[in-house]
Short mmCIF file of C-alpha atoms in Angstrom, two decimals:
data_model
loop_
_atom_site.label_atom_id
_atom_site.label_comp_id
_atom_site.label_asym_id
_atom_site.label_seq_id
_atom_site.Cartn_x
_atom_site.Cartn_y
_atom_site.Cartn_z
CA MET T 1 93.02 13.94 169.91
CA HIS T 2 90.22 13.77 167.44
CA LEU T 3 90.09 17.53 167.21
CA SER T 4 93.71 17.72 166.24
CA CYS T 5 92.92 15.61 163.21
CA ALA T 6 89.90 17.63 162.21
CA PRO T 7 91.62 20.24 160.05
CA THR T 8 93.20 17.56 157.92
CA LEU T 9 89.98 15.61 157.72
CA GLY T 10 88.05 18.74 156.80
CA LEU T 11 89.87 19.18 153.50
CA GLN T 12 88.14 18.45 150.22
CA ALA T 13 87.76 15.09 148.57
CA ALA T 14 91.16 15.07 146.89
CA VAL T 15 92.80 14.95 150.25
CA ALA T 16 90.22 12.64 151.76
CA ARG T 17 92.10 9.58 150.66
CA ARG T 18 94.97 10.60 152.80
CA ALA T 19 92.51 11.35 155.56
CA THR T 20 91.97 7.65 155.96
CA VAL T 21 95.41 7.61 157.40
CA TRP T 22 94.50 10.18 159.95
CA THR T 23 91.38 8.32 160.94
CA HIS T 24 93.61 5.35 161.44
CA ARG T 25 95.67 7.42 163.78
CA CYS T 26 92.49 8.23 165.65
CA THR T 27 90.96 4.80 165.50
CA PRO T 28 89.70 4.65 169.09
CA GLN T 29 87.42 7.57 168.24
CA PRO T 30 84.25 7.27 166.14
CA PRO T 31 84.54 8.83 162.70
CA HIS T 32 83.77 12.48 162.48
CA PRO T 33 80.14 12.85 161.32
CA ARG T 34 81.02 15.30 158.57
CA LEU T 35 83.50 12.85 157.14
CA GLY T 36 81.49 9.72 157.54
CA ARG T 37 81.05 9.42 153.81
CA HIS T 38 84.76 9.35 153.05
CA VAL T 39 85.58 7.12 155.89
CA HIS T 40 82.97 4.60 154.93
CA ALA T 41 83.98 4.76 151.32
CA ARG T 42 87.52 3.88 152.27
CA ARG T 43 86.64 1.58 155.13
CA PRO T 44 88.44 1.97 158.41
CA THR T 45 92.17 1.67 158.00
CA HIS T 46 92.92 -0.05 161.25
CA ALA T 47 92.74 -3.18 159.11
CA VAL T 48 96.08 -2.44 157.47
CA HIS T 49 97.41 -5.88 158.29
CA ALA T 50 96.76 -8.56 155.69
CA ASP T 51 95.09 -6.59 152.99
CA PRO T 52 92.93 -9.04 151.06
CA GLN T 53 90.05 -6.61 150.58
CA GLY T 54 92.29 -3.80 149.44
CA THR T 55 91.57 -1.56 152.40
CA LEU T 56 95.03 -0.18 152.02
CA GLN T 57 95.39 2.91 149.95
CA PRO T 58 96.47 1.74 146.49
CA LEU T 59 99.88 2.84 145.27
CA GLU T 60 98.58 4.36 142.04
CA SER T 61 96.03 6.63 143.70
CA THR T 62 98.45 7.98 146.29
CA PRO T 63 99.57 11.49 145.39
CA LEU T 64 103.12 11.92 144.18
CA ILE T 65 105.21 14.12 146.44
CA GLN T 66 107.95 16.16 144.77
CA LEU T 67 110.77 15.71 147.24
CA ASP T 68 112.42 19.05 146.54
CA SER T 69 109.23 20.94 147.36
CA PRO T 70 106.91 19.04 149.70
CA SER T 71 103.93 20.92 151.11
CA PRO T 72 103.71 21.29 154.90
CA GLU T 73 101.20 18.46 155.06
CA GLU T 74 103.41 16.23 152.92
CA SER T 75 106.36 17.07 155.15
CA HIS T 76 104.32 15.93 158.11
CA GLN T 77 103.70 12.59 156.42
CA LEU T 78 107.44 12.21 155.97
CA ASP T 79 107.88 12.31 159.73
CA LEU T 80 105.80 9.16 160.20
CA PRO T 81 106.46 5.48 159.81
CA GLY T 82 105.13 3.96 156.64
CA VAL T 83 105.64 2.57 153.19
CA TYR T 84 107.04 4.66 150.36
CA ALA T 85 107.62 4.34 146.66
CA VAL T 86 110.45 6.31 145.06
CA TYR T 87 110.24 7.74 141.54
CA ASP T 88 112.86 9.23 139.25
CA GLY T 89 112.61 12.41 137.18
CA SER T 90 110.41 10.73 134.57
CA ASP T 91 108.04 9.39 137.24
CA THR T 92 109.25 5.83 136.81
CA LEU T 93 109.01 3.72 139.93
CA GLN T 94 112.46 2.83 141.25
CA PHE T 95 112.04 1.38 144.71
CA VAL T 96 109.44 0.48 147.30
CA GLY T 97 110.63 0.79 150.87
CA ILE T 98 109.49 0.68 154.43
CA SER T 99 110.65 2.92 157.23
CA ARG T 100 110.07 4.02 160.80
CA LYS T 101 110.62 7.55 159.54
CA VAL T 102 109.95 7.80 155.84
CA GLY T 103 111.58 11.21 155.40
CA ILE T 104 114.90 10.08 156.83
CA SER T 105 114.99 7.05 154.57
CA LEU T 106 114.16 9.20 151.55
CA ASN T 107 116.95 11.61 152.47
CA SER T 108 119.37 8.77 152.73
CA HIS T 109 118.31 7.43 149.31
CA ALA T 110 118.65 10.90 147.86
CA GLU T 111 122.16 11.11 149.24
CA SER T 112 123.31 7.85 147.72
CA LEU T 113 121.33 8.25 144.47
CA PRO T 114 120.94 12.00 143.94
CA ASP T 115 120.21 11.67 140.21
CA VAL T 116 117.47 9.11 140.65
CA VAL T 117 115.47 10.11 143.70
CA ARG T 118 113.01 12.84 142.67
CA ALA T 119 109.53 12.07 143.95
CA ALA T 120 107.74 9.63 146.19
CA ARG T 121 104.33 8.28 147.05
CA VAL T 122 103.98 7.84 150.78
CA LEU T 123 101.57 5.75 152.80
CA PRO T 124 101.94 6.83 156.41
CA LEU T 125 101.01 4.12 158.91
CA PRO T 126 101.57 5.85 162.23
CA ASP T 127 100.38 3.10 164.54
CA ALA T 128 101.11 0.05 162.46
CA SER T 129 103.00 -2.84 163.95
CA ARG T 130 106.08 -4.20 162.29
CA GLU T 131 104.00 -6.97 160.69
CA GLU T 132 101.40 -4.51 159.46
CA LEU T 133 104.10 -2.35 157.93
CA THR T 134 105.57 -5.36 156.19
CA GLU T 135 102.17 -6.41 154.87
CA ALA T 136 101.55 -2.91 153.54
CA TRP T 137 104.97 -2.91 151.89
CA LYS T 138 104.25 -6.28 150.28
CA ALA T 139 100.90 -4.97 149.03
CA TRP T 140 102.50 -1.92 147.39
CA LEU T 141 105.28 -3.97 145.92
CA GLN T 142 102.75 -6.43 144.49
CA GLN T 143 100.72 -3.56 143.05
CA SER T 144 103.78 -2.11 141.38
CA VAL T 145 104.69 -5.49 139.91
CA ASP T 146 101.12 -5.88 138.65
CA ALA T 147 101.20 -2.41 137.11
CA THR T 148 104.63 -2.47 135.49
CA GLY T 149 105.16 -6.19 134.98
CA LYS T 150 108.47 -6.14 136.82
CA ILE T 151 110.00 -5.69 140.24
CA PRO T 152 111.18 -2.10 140.83
CA PRO T 153 114.90 -1.91 139.97
CA GLY T 154 115.89 -1.03 143.53
CA ASN T 155 114.04 -4.06 144.92
CA ALA T 156 115.17 -6.54 142.29
CA PRO T 157 118.35 -8.49 142.94
CA GLY T 158 121.28 -7.00 141.10
CA PRO T 159 123.80 -4.20 141.22
CA ALA T 160 121.15 -1.50 141.60
CA GLN T 161 119.88 -3.03 144.80
CA ALA T 162 122.95 -2.29 146.89
CA ALA T 163 122.65 1.46 146.37
CA TRP T 164 119.14 1.40 147.83
CA HIS T 165 120.03 -0.68 150.82
CA SER T 166 123.31 0.89 151.81
CA ARG T 167 122.71 2.88 154.91
CA ARG T 168 123.98 6.37 155.24
CA ALA T 169 127.56 6.50 156.41
CA ARG T 170 127.59 5.90 160.11
CA ARG T 171 129.04 8.40 162.47
CA PRO T 172 132.79 7.83 162.52
CA ARG T 173 133.94 5.49 165.23
CA PRO T 174 135.32 7.45 168.17
CA GLU T 175 139.03 7.49 168.87
CA LEU T 176 140.36 4.96 171.37
CA ARG T 177 141.28 6.37 174.76
CA LEU T 178 144.05 4.79 176.74
CA THR T 179 142.81 6.04 180.11
CA PRO T 180 139.48 7.29 181.47
CA GLY T 181 141.04 10.72 181.83
CA LYS T 182 141.60 10.77 185.58
CA GLY T 183 145.33 11.26 185.42
CA LEU T 184 148.23 8.87 185.44
CA GLN T 185 148.49 8.49 189.21
CA ASP T 186 145.25 6.50 189.33
CA LEU T 187 146.51 3.95 186.83
CA THR T 188 147.60 0.53 188.00
CA VAL T 189 149.51 -0.13 184.79
CA SER T 190 152.01 1.92 182.84
CA LEU T 191 151.15 3.82 179.68
CA GLU T 192 153.47 1.47 177.76
CA GLU T 193 151.39 -1.48 178.86
CA LEU T 194 148.22 0.29 177.76
CA VAL T 195 149.78 0.96 174.36
CA GLN T 196 150.87 -2.65 174.11
CA ASN T 197 147.38 -3.76 174.99
CA VAL T 198 145.78 -1.51 172.40
CA VAL T 199 148.01 -2.56 169.51
CA GLN T 200 147.59 -6.24 170.35
CA SER T 201 143.85 -6.21 170.76
CA HIS T 202 143.12 -4.39 167.49
CA LYS T 203 144.11 -5.40 164.01
CA VAL T 204 145.01 -1.93 162.78
CA VAL T 205 145.76 1.01 165.07
CA ALA T 206 146.84 4.46 163.91
CA PHE T 207 148.40 6.81 166.43
CA VAL T 208 147.84 10.25 164.98
CA LYS T 209 147.75 13.90 165.89
CA GLY T 210 144.09 14.81 166.03
CA THR T 211 140.97 12.80 165.38
CA ARG T 212 139.64 10.67 162.56
CA THR T 213 137.63 13.54 161.15
CA SER T 214 140.03 16.36 161.92
CA PRO T 215 143.66 15.28 161.88
CA GLN T 216 145.95 18.06 163.06
CA CYS T 217 148.90 17.37 160.80
CA GLY T 218 149.42 16.62 157.14
CA PHE T 219 151.14 13.29 157.77
CA SER T 220 148.38 12.11 160.08
CA TYR T 221 145.87 13.15 157.45
CA LYS T 222 147.77 11.16 154.86
CA VAL T 223 147.78 8.03 157.02
CA LEU T 224 144.04 8.24 157.67
CA THR T 225 143.38 8.82 153.98
CA LEU T 226 145.49 5.81 152.99
CA LEU T 227 143.71 3.59 155.51
CA ASN T 228 140.35 4.83 154.28
CA GLU T 229 141.33 4.17 150.67
CA ALA T 230 142.48 0.68 151.58
CA LYS T 231 139.01 0.16 153.06
CA VAL T 232 140.48 -1.43 156.14
CA ASP T 233 138.88 -1.26 159.54
CA TYR T 234 141.11 0.67 161.90
CA GLU T 235 141.22 2.27 165.30
CA VAL T 236 142.57 5.74 165.93
CA VAL T 237 144.40 7.02 169.00
CA ASP T 238 144.83 10.79 169.26
CA VAL T 239 148.24 11.50 170.77
CA LEU T 240 147.25 15.13 171.30
CA ASP T 241 144.42 14.11 173.64
CA GLU T 242 146.41 14.82 176.79
CA HIS T 243 143.32 14.30 178.91
CA HIS T 244 142.76 10.66 177.97
CA ASN T 245 146.22 9.79 176.66
CA PRO T 246 148.55 11.75 178.94
CA GLY T 247 152.15 11.75 177.79
CA LEU T 248 151.41 9.47 174.86
CA ARG T 249 153.00 11.80 172.36
CA GLU T 250 156.46 11.07 173.78
CA THR T 251 155.72 7.59 175.12
CA ILE T 252 154.73 6.25 171.73
CA LYS T 253 157.97 7.47 170.15
CA ALA T 254 160.03 5.54 172.69
CA PHE T 255 157.71 2.55 172.56
CA SER T 256 158.00 2.18 168.80
CA GLN T 257 161.55 3.52 168.65
CA TRP T 258 160.28 5.81 165.98
CA PRO T 259 160.82 9.56 166.19
CA THR T 260 157.71 10.83 164.47
CA ILE T 261 153.93 10.66 164.53
CA PRO T 262 151.77 9.24 162.91
CA GLN T 263 152.54 5.62 163.65
CA VAL T 264 150.65 2.63 162.36
CA TYR T 265 150.44 -0.81 163.94
CA ILE T 266 149.06 -3.83 162.09
CA ASN T 267 148.54 -7.14 163.86
CA GLY T 268 150.38 -5.82 166.90
CA GLU T 269 153.49 -4.92 164.91
CA PHE T 270 154.81 -1.47 164.17
CA VAL T 271 154.56 -0.90 160.43
CA GLY T 272 155.77 2.65 160.03
CA GLY T 273 154.74 6.23 159.53
CA ALA T 274 153.16 8.11 156.65
CA ASP T 275 155.99 7.53 154.15
CA ILE T 276 156.10 3.79 154.68
CA LEU T 277 152.34 3.48 154.65
CA GLU T 278 152.22 5.40 151.39
CA GLN T 279 154.67 3.03 149.76
CA LEU T 280 152.91 -0.05 151.17
CA SER T 281 149.65 1.34 149.87
CA GLY T 282 151.07 2.01 146.41
CA SER T 283 152.42 -1.53 146.12
CA GLY T 284 149.25 -3.16 147.42
CA GLU T 285 151.13 -4.54 150.44
CA LEU T 286 148.98 -2.60 152.87
CA VAL T 287 145.81 -4.49 152.00
CA GLU T 288 147.79 -7.72 151.93
CA LEU T 289 149.15 -7.05 155.43
CA VAL T 290 145.68 -6.50 156.84
CA ASN T 291 143.84 -9.18 154.90
CA PRO T 292 146.36 -11.77 153.67
CA THR T 293 145.00 -13.52 150.59
CA SER T 294 147.08 -16.64 151.00
CA MET L 1 168.44 25.69 163.67
CA VAL L 2 168.93 22.59 161.59
CA SER L 3 169.96 23.09 157.99
CA GLU L 4 169.63 20.81 154.98
CA GLU L 5 173.39 20.38 155.19
CA ASP L 6 173.19 19.25 158.85
CA VAL L 7 170.73 16.54 157.90
CA ARG L 8 172.78 15.44 154.93
CA GLU L 9 175.97 15.25 156.99
CA ALA L 10 174.32 13.35 159.82
CA ILE L 11 173.01 10.70 157.45
CA ALA L 12 176.28 10.48 155.49
CA ALA L 13 178.22 10.08 158.72
CA HIS L 14 176.19 7.03 159.72
CA LEU L 15 175.62 5.48 156.33
CA SER L 16 178.93 5.50 154.53
CA ASP L 17 178.76 5.79 150.74
CA ALA L 18 175.17 7.02 151.05
CA GLU L 19 173.82 9.32 148.40
CA VAL L 20 171.64 11.80 150.26
CA ASN L 21 169.16 14.33 149.00
CA VAL L 22 167.64 16.71 151.54
CA THR L 23 164.94 19.32 151.02
CA ASP L 24 163.68 21.70 153.66
CA ILE L 25 159.88 21.46 153.48
CA SER L 26 159.26 23.99 156.25
CA ASN L 27 159.88 27.10 154.14
CA GLY L 28 163.42 27.38 155.42
CA CYS L 29 162.44 27.09 159.09
CA GLY L 30 164.68 24.06 159.54
CA THR L 31 161.88 22.11 161.20
CA GLY L 32 160.74 19.89 158.35
CA PHE L 33 162.78 17.90 155.85
CA GLU L 34 162.19 15.57 153.00
CA VAL L 35 164.97 13.04 152.65
CA GLN L 36 165.96 10.69 149.85
CA VAL L 37 168.70 8.21 150.55
CA VAL L 38 170.43 5.66 148.35
CA ALA L 39 172.79 3.43 150.30
CA GLN L 40 174.36 0.00 150.12
CA ALA L 41 173.50 -0.41 153.81
CA PHE L 42 169.86 -0.88 152.84
CA GLU L 43 170.62 -4.11 151.02
CA GLY L 44 168.59 -6.99 152.41
CA LYS L 45 166.59 -4.79 154.75
CA ARG L 46 162.88 -4.16 154.86
CA LEU L 47 161.55 -0.66 154.37
CA LEU L 48 160.90 -0.25 158.08
CA GLU L 49 164.48 -1.19 158.92
CA ARG L 50 165.82 1.14 156.26
CA HIS L 51 163.83 4.01 157.70
CA LYS L 52 165.06 3.10 161.16
CA LEU L 53 168.64 3.37 159.95
CA VAL L 54 167.95 6.89 158.72
CA ASN L 55 166.10 7.78 161.92
CA ALA L 56 169.00 6.48 163.98
CA ALA L 57 171.40 8.63 161.97
CA LEU L 58 169.31 11.69 162.79
CA LYS L 59 168.79 10.81 166.44
CA ASP L 60 170.79 13.75 167.79
CA ILE L 61 169.15 16.43 165.70
CA MET L 62 165.68 14.87 165.69
CA PRO L 63 164.51 16.83 168.78
CA ASN L 64 164.85 19.99 166.69
CA ILE L 65 163.07 18.57 163.68
CA HIS L 66 159.30 18.52 163.66
CA ALA L 67 158.63 16.70 160.41
CA LEU L 68 160.78 14.16 158.66
CA SER L 69 159.64 12.51 155.49
CA ILE L 70 161.77 9.75 154.03
CA THR L 71 160.47 9.51 150.50
CA ARG L 72 163.16 7.21 149.19
CA ALA L 73 165.31 4.56 150.86
CA TRP L 74 166.86 2.62 148.02
CA THR L 75 169.82 0.40 147.45
CA PRO L 76 172.15 1.50 144.61
CA GLN L 77 170.73 -1.38 142.54
CA GLN L 78 167.20 -0.05 142.98
CA ALA L 79 168.33 3.46 142.11
CA ALA L 80 170.01 2.19 138.95
CA ALA L 81 166.89 0.29 137.94
CA ALA L 82 164.57 3.24 138.49
#
């Protein structure tokens, strides 16, 4: 274990600061003799928690990583848990964050704020507990406030904050399945009852051809787009999924007494297809139906 | 094959005095139609019910139609105001 750290530790003084991190990773081992000087100078980093003596690597002396071109060693740091400070194109501090995988968090920031996120200082804390991570984050945040006289914009309350805290879009919710896919003969209830159950137990249900992410028909696509635009939470049932929804394509037409697909149900009631949804959306009635204001 | 005229006639037969506009949106395949209807029968009915009236009128030929888009279901008053 110690050997695996040796190459990193063997680098010249400029990198030695970062080496403290690696010694931390190796804490059960005694410091490498050749590196004793650095390690002593920095003091052992297993004391990351509560940082009154400043054992933690200071923000200002941590090298800035250009996120579009990290070196292999920097990339390795991004794979670890730790604290990170994000800088814009003019090297102005924007946000101090904490992550179980710094690189993933930085990617997510870069996705939501592509024009802002340019570089970062990273303090990897591979074995730190949650509390230790939080303490390190507090220390860096305090240092940045001391240095700039203000809270980084992404950490300060206000409109900018949301963009830093919004998580990357989650994987789309899977389509609802009416049956486990073992065929109709194993069912104890009819498909109509399953449909009835689905539309009554979910606020908004869209029966479409295809899936959320790849609708197989222009009208289904339109319905999903309108629901997305209305920012309503909705479930999707794929009528083409014969395995899980056998016969639904015809059953739903009879059930709703509506000859075409897509079909949208809100609060257990059939609302209509793409044309109706489009008009309800245009008039604002769609949002009102889902979330009545009065 | 269903023609624009078939669709128009079917709707007119069920909704007397209806003003019907039909466009084949399937490149002449007769499988997709866009329909605009202005009819007194729509008076006092919600959009869903209006569409159901049109769907009911097309019940017999619907099995041969793949896509039906009802882009307008107005009363004559609405049409005059538009």
